[in-house]
JSON list of C-alpha atoms in Angstrom, two decimals:
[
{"chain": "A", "resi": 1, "resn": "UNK", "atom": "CA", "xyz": [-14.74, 81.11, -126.97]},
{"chain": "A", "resi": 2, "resn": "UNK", "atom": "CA", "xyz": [-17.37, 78.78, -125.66]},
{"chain": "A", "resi": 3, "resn": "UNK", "atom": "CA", "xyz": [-17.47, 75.50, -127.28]},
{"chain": "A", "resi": 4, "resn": "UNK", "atom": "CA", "xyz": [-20.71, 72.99, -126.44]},
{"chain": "A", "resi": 5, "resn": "UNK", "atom": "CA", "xyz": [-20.89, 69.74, -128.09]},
{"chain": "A", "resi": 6, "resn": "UNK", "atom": "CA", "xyz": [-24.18, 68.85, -129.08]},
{"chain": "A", "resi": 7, "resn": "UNK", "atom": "CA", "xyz": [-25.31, 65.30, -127.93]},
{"chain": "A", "resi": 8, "resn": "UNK", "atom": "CA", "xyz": [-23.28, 65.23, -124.73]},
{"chain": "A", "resi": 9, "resn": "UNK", "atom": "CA", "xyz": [-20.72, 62.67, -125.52]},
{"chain": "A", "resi": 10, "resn": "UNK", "atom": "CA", "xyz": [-18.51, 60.76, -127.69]},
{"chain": "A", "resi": 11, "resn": "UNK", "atom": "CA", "xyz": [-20.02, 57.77, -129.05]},
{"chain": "A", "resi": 12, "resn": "UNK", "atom": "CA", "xyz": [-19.20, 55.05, -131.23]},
{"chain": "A", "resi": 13, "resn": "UNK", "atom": "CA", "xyz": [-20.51, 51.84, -133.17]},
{"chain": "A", "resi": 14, "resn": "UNK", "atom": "CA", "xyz": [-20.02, 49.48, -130.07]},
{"chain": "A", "resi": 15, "resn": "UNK", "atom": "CA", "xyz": [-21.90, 52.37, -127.74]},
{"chain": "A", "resi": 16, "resn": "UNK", "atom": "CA", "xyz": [-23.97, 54.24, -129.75]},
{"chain": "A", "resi": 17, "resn": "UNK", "atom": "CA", "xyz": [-25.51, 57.04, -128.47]},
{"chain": "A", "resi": 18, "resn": "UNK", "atom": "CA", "xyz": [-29.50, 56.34, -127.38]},
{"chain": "A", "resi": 19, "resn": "UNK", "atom": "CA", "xyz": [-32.25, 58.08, -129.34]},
{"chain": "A", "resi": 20, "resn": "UNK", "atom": "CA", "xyz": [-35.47, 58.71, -128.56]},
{"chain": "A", "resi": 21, "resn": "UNK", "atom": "CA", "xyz": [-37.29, 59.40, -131.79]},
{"chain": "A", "resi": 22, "resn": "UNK", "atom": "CA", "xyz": [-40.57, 61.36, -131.63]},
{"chain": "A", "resi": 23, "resn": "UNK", "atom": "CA", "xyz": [-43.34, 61.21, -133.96]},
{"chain": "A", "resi": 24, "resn": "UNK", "atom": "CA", "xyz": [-47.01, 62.01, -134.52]},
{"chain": "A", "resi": 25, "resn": "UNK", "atom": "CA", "xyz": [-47.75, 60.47, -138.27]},
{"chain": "A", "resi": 26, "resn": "UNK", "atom": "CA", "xyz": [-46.40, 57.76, -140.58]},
{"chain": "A", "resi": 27, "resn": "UNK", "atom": "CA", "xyz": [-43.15, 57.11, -139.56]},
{"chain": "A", "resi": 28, "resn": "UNK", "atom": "CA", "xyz": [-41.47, 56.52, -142.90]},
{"chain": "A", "resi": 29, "resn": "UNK", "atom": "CA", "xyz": [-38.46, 58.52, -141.67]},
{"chain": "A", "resi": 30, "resn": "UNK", "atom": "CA", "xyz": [-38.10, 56.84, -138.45]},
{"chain": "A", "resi": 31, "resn": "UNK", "atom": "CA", "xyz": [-38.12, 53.73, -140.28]},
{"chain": "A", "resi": 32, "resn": "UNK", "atom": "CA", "xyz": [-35.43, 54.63, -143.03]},
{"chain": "A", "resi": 33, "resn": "UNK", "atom": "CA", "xyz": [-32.98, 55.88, -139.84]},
{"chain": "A", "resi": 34, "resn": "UNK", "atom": "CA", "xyz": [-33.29, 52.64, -138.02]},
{"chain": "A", "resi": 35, "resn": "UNK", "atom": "CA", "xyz": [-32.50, 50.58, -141.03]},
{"chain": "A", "resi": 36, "resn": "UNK", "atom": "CA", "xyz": [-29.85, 52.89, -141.66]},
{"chain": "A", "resi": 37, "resn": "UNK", "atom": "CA", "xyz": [-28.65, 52.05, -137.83]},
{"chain": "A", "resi": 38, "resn": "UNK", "atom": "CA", "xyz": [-28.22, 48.46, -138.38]},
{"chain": "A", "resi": 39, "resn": "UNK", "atom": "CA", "xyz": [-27.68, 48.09, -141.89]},
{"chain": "A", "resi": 40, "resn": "UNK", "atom": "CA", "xyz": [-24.48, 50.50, -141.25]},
{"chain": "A", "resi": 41, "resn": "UNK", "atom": "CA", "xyz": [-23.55, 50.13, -137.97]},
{"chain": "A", "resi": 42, "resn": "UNK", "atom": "CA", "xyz": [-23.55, 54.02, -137.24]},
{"chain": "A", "resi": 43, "resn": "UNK", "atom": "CA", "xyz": [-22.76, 55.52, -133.78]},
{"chain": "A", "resi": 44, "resn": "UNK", "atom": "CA", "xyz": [-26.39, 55.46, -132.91]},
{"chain": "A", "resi": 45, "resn": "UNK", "atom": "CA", "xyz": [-29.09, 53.78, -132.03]},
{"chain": "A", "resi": 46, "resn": "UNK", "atom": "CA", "xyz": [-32.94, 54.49, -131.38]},
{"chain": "A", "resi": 47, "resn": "UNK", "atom": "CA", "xyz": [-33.94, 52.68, -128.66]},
{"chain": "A", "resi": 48, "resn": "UNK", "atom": "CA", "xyz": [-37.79, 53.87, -128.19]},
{"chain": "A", "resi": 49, "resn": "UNK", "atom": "CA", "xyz": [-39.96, 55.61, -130.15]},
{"chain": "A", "resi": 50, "resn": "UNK", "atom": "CA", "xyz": [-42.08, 58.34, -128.75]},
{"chain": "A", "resi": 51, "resn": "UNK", "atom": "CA", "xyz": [-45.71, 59.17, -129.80]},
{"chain": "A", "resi": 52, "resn": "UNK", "atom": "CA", "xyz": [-48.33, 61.79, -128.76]},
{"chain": "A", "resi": 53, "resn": "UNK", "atom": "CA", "xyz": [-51.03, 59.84, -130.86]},
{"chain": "A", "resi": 54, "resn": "UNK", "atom": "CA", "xyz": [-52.00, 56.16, -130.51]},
{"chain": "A", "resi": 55, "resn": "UNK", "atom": "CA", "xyz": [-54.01, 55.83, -134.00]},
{"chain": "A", "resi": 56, "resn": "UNK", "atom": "CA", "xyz": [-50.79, 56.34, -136.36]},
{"chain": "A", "resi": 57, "resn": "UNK", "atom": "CA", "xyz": [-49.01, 54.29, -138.92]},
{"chain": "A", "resi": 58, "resn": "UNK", "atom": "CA", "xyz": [-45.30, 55.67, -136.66]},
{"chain": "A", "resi": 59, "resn": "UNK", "atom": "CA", "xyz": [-46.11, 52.87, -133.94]},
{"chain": "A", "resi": 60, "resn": "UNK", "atom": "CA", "xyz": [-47.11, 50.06, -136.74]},
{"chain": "A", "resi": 61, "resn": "UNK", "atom": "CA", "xyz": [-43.65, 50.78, -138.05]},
{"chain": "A", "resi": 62, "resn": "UNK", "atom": "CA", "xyz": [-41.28, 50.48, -134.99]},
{"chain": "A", "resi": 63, "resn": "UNK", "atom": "CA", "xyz": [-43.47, 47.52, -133.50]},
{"chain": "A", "resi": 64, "resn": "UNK", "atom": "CA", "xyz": [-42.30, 45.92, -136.77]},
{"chain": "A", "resi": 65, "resn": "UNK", "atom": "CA", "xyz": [-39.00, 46.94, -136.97]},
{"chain": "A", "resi": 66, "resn": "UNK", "atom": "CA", "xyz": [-39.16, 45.86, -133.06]},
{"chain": "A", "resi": 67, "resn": "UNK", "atom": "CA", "xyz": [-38.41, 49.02, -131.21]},
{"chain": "A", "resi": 68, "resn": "UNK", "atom": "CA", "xyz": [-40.20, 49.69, -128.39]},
{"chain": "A", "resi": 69, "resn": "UNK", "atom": "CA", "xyz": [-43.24, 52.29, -128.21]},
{"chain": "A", "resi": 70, "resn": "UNK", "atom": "CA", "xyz": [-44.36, 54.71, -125.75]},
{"chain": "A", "resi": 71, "resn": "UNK", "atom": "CA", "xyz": [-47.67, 56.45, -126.04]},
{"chain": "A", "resi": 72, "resn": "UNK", "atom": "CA", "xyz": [-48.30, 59.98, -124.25]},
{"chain": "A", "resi": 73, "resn": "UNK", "atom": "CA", "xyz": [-51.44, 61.45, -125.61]},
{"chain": "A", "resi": 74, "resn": "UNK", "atom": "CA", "xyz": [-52.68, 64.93, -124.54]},
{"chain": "A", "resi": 75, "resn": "UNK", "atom": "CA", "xyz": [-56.14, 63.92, -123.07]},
{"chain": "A", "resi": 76, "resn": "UNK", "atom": "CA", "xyz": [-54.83, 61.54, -120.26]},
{"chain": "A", "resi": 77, "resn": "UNK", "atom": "CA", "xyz": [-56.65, 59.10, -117.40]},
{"chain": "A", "resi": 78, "resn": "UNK", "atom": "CA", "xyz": [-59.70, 61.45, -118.52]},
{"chain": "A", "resi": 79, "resn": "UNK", "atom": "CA", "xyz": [-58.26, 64.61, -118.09]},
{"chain": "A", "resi": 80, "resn": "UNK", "atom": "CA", "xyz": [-56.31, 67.20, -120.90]},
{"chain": "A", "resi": 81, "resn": "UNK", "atom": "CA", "xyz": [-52.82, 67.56, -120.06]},
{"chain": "A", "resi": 82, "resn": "UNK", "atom": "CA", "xyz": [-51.30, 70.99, -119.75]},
{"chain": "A", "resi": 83, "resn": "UNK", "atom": "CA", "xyz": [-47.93, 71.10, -122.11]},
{"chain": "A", "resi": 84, "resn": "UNK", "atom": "CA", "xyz": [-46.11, 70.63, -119.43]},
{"chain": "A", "resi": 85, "resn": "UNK", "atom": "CA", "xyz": [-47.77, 67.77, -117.64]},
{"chain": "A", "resi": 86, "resn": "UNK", "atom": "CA", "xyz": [-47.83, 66.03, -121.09]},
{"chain": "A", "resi": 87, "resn": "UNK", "atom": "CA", "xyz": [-43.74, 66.45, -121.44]},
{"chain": "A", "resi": 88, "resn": "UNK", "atom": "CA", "xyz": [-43.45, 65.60, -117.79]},
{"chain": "A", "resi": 89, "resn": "UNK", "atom": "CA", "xyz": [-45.19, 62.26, -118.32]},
{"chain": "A", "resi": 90, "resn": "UNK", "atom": "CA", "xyz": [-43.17, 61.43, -121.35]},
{"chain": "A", "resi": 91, "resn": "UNK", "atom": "CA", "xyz": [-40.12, 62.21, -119.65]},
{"chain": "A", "resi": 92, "resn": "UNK", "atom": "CA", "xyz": [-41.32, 60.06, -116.64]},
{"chain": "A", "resi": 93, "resn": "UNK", "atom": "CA", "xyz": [-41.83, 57.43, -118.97]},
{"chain": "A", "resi": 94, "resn": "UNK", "atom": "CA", "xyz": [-38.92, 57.82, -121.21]},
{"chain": "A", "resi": 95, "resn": "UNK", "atom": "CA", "xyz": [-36.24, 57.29, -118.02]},
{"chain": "A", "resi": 96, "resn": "UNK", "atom": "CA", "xyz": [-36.08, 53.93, -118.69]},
{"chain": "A", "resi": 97, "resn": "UNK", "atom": "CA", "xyz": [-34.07, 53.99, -121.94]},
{"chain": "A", "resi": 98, "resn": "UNK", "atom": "CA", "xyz": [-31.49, 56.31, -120.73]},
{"chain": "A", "resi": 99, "resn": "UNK", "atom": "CA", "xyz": [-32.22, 58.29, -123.69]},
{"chain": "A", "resi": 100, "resn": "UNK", "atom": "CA", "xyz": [-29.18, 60.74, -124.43]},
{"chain": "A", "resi": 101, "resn": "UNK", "atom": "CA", "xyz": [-30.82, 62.46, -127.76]},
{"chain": "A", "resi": 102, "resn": "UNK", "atom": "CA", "xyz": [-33.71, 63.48, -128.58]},
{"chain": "A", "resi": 103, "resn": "UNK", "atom": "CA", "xyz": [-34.87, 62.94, -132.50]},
{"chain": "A", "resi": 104, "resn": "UNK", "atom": "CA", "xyz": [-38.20, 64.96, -133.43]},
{"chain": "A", "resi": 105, "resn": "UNK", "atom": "CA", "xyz": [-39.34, 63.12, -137.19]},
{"chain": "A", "resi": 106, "resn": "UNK", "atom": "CA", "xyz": [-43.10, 64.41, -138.12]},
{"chain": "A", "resi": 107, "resn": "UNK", "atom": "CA", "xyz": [-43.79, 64.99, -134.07]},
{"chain": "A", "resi": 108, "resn": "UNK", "atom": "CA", "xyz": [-46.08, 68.11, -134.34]},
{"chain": "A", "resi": 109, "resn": "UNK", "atom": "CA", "xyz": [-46.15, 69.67, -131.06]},
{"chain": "A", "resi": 110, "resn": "UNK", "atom": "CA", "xyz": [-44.07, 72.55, -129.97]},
{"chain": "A", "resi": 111, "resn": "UNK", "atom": "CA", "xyz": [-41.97, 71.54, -126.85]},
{"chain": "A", "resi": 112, "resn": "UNK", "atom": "CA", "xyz": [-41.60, 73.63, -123.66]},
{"chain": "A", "resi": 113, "resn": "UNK", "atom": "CA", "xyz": [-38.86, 75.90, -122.84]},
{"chain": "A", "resi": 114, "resn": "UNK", "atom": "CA", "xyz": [-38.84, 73.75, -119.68]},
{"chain": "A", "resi": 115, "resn": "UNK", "atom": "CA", "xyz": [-38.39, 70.19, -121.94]},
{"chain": "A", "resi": 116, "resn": "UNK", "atom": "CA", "xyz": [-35.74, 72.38, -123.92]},
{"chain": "A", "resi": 117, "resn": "UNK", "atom": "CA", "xyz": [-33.69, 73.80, -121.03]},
{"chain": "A", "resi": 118, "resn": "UNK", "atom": "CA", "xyz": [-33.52, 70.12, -119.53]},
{"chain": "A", "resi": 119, "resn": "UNK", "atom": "CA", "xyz": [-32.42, 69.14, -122.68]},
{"chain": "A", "resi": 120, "resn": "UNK", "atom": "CA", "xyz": [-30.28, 71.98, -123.89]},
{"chain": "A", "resi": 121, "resn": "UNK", "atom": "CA", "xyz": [-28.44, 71.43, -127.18]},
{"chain": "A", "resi": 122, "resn": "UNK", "atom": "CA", "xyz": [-29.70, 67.62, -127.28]},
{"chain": "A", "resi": 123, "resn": "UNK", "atom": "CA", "xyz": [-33.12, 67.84, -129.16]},
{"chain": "A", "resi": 124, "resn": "UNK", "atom": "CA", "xyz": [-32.84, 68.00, -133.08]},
{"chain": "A", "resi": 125, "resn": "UNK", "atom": "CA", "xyz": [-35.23, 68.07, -135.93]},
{"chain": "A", "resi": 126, "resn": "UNK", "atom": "CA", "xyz": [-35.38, 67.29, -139.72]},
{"chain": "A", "resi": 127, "resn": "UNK", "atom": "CA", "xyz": [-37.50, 70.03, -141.69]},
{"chain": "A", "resi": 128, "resn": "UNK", "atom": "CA", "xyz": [-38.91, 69.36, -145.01]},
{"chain": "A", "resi": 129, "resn": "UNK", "atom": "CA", "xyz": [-37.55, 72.84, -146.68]},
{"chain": "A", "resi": 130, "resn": "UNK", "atom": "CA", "xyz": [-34.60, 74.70, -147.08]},
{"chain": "A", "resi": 131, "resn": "UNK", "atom": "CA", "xyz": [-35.00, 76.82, -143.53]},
{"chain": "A", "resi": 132, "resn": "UNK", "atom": "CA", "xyz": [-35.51, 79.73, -142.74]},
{"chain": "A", "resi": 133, "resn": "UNK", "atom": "CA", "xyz": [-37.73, 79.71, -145.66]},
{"chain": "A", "resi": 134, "resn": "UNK", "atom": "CA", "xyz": [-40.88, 77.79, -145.46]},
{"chain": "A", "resi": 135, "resn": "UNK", "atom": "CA", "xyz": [-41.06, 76.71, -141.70]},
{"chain": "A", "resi": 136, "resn": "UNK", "atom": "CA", "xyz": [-44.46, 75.10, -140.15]},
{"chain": "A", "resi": 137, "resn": "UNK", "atom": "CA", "xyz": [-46.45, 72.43, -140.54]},
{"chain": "A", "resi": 138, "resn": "UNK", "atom": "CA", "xyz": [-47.53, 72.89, -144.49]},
{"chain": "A", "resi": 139, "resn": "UNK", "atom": "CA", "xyz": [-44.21, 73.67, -146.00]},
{"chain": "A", "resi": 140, "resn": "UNK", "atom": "CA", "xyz": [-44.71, 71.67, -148.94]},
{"chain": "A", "resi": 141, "resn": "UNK", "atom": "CA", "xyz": [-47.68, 73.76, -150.19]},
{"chain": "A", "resi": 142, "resn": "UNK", "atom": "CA", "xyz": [-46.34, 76.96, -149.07]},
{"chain": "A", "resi": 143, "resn": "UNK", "atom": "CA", "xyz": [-43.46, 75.90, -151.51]},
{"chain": "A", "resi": 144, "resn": "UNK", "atom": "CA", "xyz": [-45.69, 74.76, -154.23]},
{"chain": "A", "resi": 145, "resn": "UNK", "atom": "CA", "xyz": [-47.83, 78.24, -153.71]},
{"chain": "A", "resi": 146, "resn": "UNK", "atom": "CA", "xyz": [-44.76, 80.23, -154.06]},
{"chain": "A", "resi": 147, "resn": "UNK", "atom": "CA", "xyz": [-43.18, 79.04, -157.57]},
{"chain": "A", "resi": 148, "resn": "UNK", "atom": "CA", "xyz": [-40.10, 78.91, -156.27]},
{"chain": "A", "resi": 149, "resn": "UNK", "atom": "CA", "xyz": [-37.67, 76.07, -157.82]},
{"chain": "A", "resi": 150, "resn": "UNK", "atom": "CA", "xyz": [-35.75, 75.12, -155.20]},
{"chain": "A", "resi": 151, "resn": "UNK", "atom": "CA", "xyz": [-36.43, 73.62, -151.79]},
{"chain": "A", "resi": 152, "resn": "UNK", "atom": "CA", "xyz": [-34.94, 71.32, -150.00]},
{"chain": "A", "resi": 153, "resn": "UNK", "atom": "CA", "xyz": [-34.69, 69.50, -145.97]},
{"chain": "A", "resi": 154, "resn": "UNK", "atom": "CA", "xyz": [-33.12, 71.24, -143.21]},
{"chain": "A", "resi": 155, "resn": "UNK", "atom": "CA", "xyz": [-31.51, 68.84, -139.78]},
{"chain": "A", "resi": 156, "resn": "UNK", "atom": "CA", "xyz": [-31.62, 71.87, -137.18]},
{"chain": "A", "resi": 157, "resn": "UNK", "atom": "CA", "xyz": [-31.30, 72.52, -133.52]},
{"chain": "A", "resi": 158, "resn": "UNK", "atom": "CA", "xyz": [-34.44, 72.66, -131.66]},
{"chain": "A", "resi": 159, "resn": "UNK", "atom": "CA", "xyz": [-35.67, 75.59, -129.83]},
{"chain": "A", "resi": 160, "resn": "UNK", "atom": "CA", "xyz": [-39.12, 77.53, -128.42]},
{"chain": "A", "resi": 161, "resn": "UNK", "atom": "CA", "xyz": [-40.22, 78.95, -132.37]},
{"chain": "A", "resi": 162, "resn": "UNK", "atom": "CA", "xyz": [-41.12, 77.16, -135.04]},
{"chain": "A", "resi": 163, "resn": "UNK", "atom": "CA", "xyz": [-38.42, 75.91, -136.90]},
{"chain": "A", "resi": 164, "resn": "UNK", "atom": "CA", "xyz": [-35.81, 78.67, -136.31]},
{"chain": "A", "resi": 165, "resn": "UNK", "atom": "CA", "xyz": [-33.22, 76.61, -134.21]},
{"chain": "A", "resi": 166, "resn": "UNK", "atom": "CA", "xyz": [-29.37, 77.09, -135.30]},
{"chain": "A", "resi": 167, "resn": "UNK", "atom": "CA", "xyz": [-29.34, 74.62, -138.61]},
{"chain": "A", "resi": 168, "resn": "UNK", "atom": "CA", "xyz": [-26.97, 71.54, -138.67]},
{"chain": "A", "resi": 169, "resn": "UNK", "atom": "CA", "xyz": [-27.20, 70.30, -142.37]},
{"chain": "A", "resi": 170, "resn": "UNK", "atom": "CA", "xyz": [-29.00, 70.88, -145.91]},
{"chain": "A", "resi": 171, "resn": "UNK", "atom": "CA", "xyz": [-29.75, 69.53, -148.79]},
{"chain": "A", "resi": 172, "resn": "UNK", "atom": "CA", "xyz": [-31.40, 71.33, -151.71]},
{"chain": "A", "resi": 173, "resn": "UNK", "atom": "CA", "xyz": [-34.18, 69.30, -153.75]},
{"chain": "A", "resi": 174, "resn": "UNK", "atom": "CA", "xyz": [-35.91, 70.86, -156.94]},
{"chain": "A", "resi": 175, "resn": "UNK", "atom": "CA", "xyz": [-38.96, 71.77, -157.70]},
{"chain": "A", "resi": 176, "resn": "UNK", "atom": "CA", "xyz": [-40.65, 71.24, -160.63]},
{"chain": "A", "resi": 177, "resn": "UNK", "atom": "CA", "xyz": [-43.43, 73.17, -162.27]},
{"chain": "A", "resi": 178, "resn": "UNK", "atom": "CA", "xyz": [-46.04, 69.49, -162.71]},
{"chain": "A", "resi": 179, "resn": "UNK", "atom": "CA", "xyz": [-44.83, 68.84, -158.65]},
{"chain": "A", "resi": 180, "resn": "UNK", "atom": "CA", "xyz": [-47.81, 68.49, -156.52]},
{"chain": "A", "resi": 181, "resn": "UNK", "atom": "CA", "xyz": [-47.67, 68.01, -152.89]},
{"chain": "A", "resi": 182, "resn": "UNK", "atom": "CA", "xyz": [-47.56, 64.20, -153.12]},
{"chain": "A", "resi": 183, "resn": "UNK", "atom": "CA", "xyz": [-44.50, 64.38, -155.73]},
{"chain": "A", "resi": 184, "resn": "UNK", "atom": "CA", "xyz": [-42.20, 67.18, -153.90]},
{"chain": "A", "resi": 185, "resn": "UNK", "atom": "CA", "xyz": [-42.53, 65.16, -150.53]},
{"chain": "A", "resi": 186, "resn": "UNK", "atom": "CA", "xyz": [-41.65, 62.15, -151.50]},
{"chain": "A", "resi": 187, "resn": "UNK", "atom": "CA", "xyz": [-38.52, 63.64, -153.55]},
{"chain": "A", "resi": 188, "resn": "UNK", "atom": "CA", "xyz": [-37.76, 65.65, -150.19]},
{"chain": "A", "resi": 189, "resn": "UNK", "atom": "CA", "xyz": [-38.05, 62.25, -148.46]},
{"chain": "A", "resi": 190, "resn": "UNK", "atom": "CA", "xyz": [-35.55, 60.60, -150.58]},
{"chain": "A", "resi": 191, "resn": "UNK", "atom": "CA", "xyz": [-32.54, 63.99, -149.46]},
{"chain": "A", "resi": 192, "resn": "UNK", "atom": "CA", "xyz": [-33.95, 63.41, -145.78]},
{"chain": "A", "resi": 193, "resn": "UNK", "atom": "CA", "xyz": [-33.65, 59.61, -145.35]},
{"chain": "A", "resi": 194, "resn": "UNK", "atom": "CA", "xyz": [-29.96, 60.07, -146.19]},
{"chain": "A", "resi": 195, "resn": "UNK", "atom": "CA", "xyz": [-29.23, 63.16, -144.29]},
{"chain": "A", "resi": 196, "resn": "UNK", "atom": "CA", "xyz": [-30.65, 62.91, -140.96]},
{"chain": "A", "resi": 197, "resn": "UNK", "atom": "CA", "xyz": [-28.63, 59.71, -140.60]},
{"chain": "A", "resi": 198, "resn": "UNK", "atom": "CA", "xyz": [-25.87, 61.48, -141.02]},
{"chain": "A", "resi": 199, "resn": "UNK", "atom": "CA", "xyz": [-26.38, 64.20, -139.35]},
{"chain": "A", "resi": 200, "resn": "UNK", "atom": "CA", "xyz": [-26.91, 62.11, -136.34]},
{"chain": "A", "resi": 201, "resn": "UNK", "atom": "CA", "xyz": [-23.49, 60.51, -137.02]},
{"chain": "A", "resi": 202, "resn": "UNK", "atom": "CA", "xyz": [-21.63, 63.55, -137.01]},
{"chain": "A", "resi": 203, "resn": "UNK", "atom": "CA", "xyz": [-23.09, 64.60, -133.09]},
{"chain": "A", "resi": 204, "resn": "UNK", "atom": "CA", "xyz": [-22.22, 61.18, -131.75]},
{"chain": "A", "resi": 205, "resn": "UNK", "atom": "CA", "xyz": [-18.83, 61.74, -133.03]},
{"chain": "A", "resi": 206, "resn": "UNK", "atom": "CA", "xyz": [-18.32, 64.29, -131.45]},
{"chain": "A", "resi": 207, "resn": "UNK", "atom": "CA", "xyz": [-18.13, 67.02, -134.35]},
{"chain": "A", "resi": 208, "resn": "UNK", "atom": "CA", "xyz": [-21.08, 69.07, -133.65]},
{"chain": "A", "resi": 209, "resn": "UNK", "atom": "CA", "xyz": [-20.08, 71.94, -131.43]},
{"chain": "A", "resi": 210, "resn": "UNK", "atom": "CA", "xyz": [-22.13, 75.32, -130.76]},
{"chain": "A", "resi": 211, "resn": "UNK", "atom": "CA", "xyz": [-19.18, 78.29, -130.59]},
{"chain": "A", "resi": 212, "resn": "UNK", "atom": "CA", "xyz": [-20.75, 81.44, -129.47]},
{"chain": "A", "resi": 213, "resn": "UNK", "atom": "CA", "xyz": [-23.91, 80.17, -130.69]},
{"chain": "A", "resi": 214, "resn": "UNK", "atom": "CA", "xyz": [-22.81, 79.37, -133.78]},
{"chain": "A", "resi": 215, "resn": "UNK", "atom": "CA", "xyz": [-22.75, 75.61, -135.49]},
{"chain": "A", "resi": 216, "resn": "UNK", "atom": "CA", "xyz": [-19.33, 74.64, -136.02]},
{"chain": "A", "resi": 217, "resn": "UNK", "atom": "CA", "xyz": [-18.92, 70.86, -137.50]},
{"chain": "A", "resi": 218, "resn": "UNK", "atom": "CA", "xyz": [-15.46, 69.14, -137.65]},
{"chain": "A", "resi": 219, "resn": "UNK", "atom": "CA", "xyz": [-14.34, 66.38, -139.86]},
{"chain": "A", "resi": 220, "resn": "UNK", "atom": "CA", "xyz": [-12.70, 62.77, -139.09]},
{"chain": "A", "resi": 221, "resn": "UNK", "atom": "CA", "xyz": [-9.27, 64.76, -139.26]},
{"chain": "A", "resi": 222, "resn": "UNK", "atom": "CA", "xyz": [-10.69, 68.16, -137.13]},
{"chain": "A", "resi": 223, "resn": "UNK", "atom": "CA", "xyz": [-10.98, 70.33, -139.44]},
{"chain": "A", "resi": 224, "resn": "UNK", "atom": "CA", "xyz": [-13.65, 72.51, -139.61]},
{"chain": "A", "resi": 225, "resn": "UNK", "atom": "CA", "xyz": [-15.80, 72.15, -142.45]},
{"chain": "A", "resi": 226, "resn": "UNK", "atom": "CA", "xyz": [-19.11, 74.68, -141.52]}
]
């Protein structure tokens, strides 16, 4: 059997592994995993965060929490950047930070499968439902428009669809019938602050592995525990 780790490498507290964490809105879950970084001293660290729009709350956030920014926005030096130039420039940019993992929170852009096959098993992403069901952009209302009772957030692989790369982690979150949109995010917010983190944790120690295809993860004693 083939076994691929997913981040690359072993970290630990004293070298954490880098993150680059990409975002296109408010930030508020970028913020909660850097305080979780230093407040715990976890096995990784976000040392830039990336952002395709220069007008968002995202870059207010890590300037305060003093992280450094890039900005890559589609319409560049006058011109509208293919996909691919617009990846190409952020991964120009991004080589200074010898970023080793890349963390998508609220970026809503679809990367390339030339971004993805440069960066094979190290891109992941935190989804605000309980995958497969509800991907896309307005998962909250699609839950909300469905009755369902349960939802919940989803830390998955990324690949080329929308939300349908090999899942890493859930937790469930309920749904209740006076939710609105504002109420069911925030209470998905609270399940995602505290997973992603740990997520994260588990691939920079080393007990995320892809077997087959499948997502195997290991715990402190190697076992396997999913």
């Amino acid at each position: 059997m083939d076994s691929i780790p997913v981040g690359g490498r072993t970290a630990t507290a004293d070298q954490p592994l880098r993150c680059a964490v990409f975002l296109s809105g408010s930030g508020s879950g970028m913020e909660a995993l850097v305080q979780a970084q230093r407040t715990r001293t976890l096995p990784h660290q976000t040392v830039v965060v990336v952002a395709n729009k220069s007008d968002i709350k995202g870059l207010e956030r890590a300037q305060r929490l003093g992280v450094p920014t890039l900005v890559v926005e589609q319409r560049h030096e006058g011109l509208t950047l293919s996909r691919e130039e617009h990846e190409a420039e952020i991964l120009r940019k991004m080589a200074d930070y010898d970023v080793e993992l890349v963390v998508l929170s609220g970026y809503m852009r679809l990367l390339s499968p030339l971004f993805l096959s440069d960066w094979a098993n190290r891109v992941v992403n935190i989804h605000p439902s309980f995958l497969p069901h509800f991907p896309g952009a307005h998962a909250h209302r699609d839950v909300l428009a469905s009755q369902t009772t349960i939802t919940g957030c989803t830390v998955h692989l990324v690949d080329e669809g929308m939300d349908t790369g090999a899942i890493l982690a859930q937790r469930p979150v309920p749904v209740f019938t006076d939710d609105n949109e504002a109420t069911l995010s925030a209470r998905v917010k609270v399940e995602e602050h505290r997973l992603y983190p740990q997520v994260l944790t588990w691939i920079a120690e080393g007990r995320v592995h892809l077997i087959d295809g499948r997502v195997s993860v290991v715990d402190v004693e190697g076992q396997q525990v999913g």
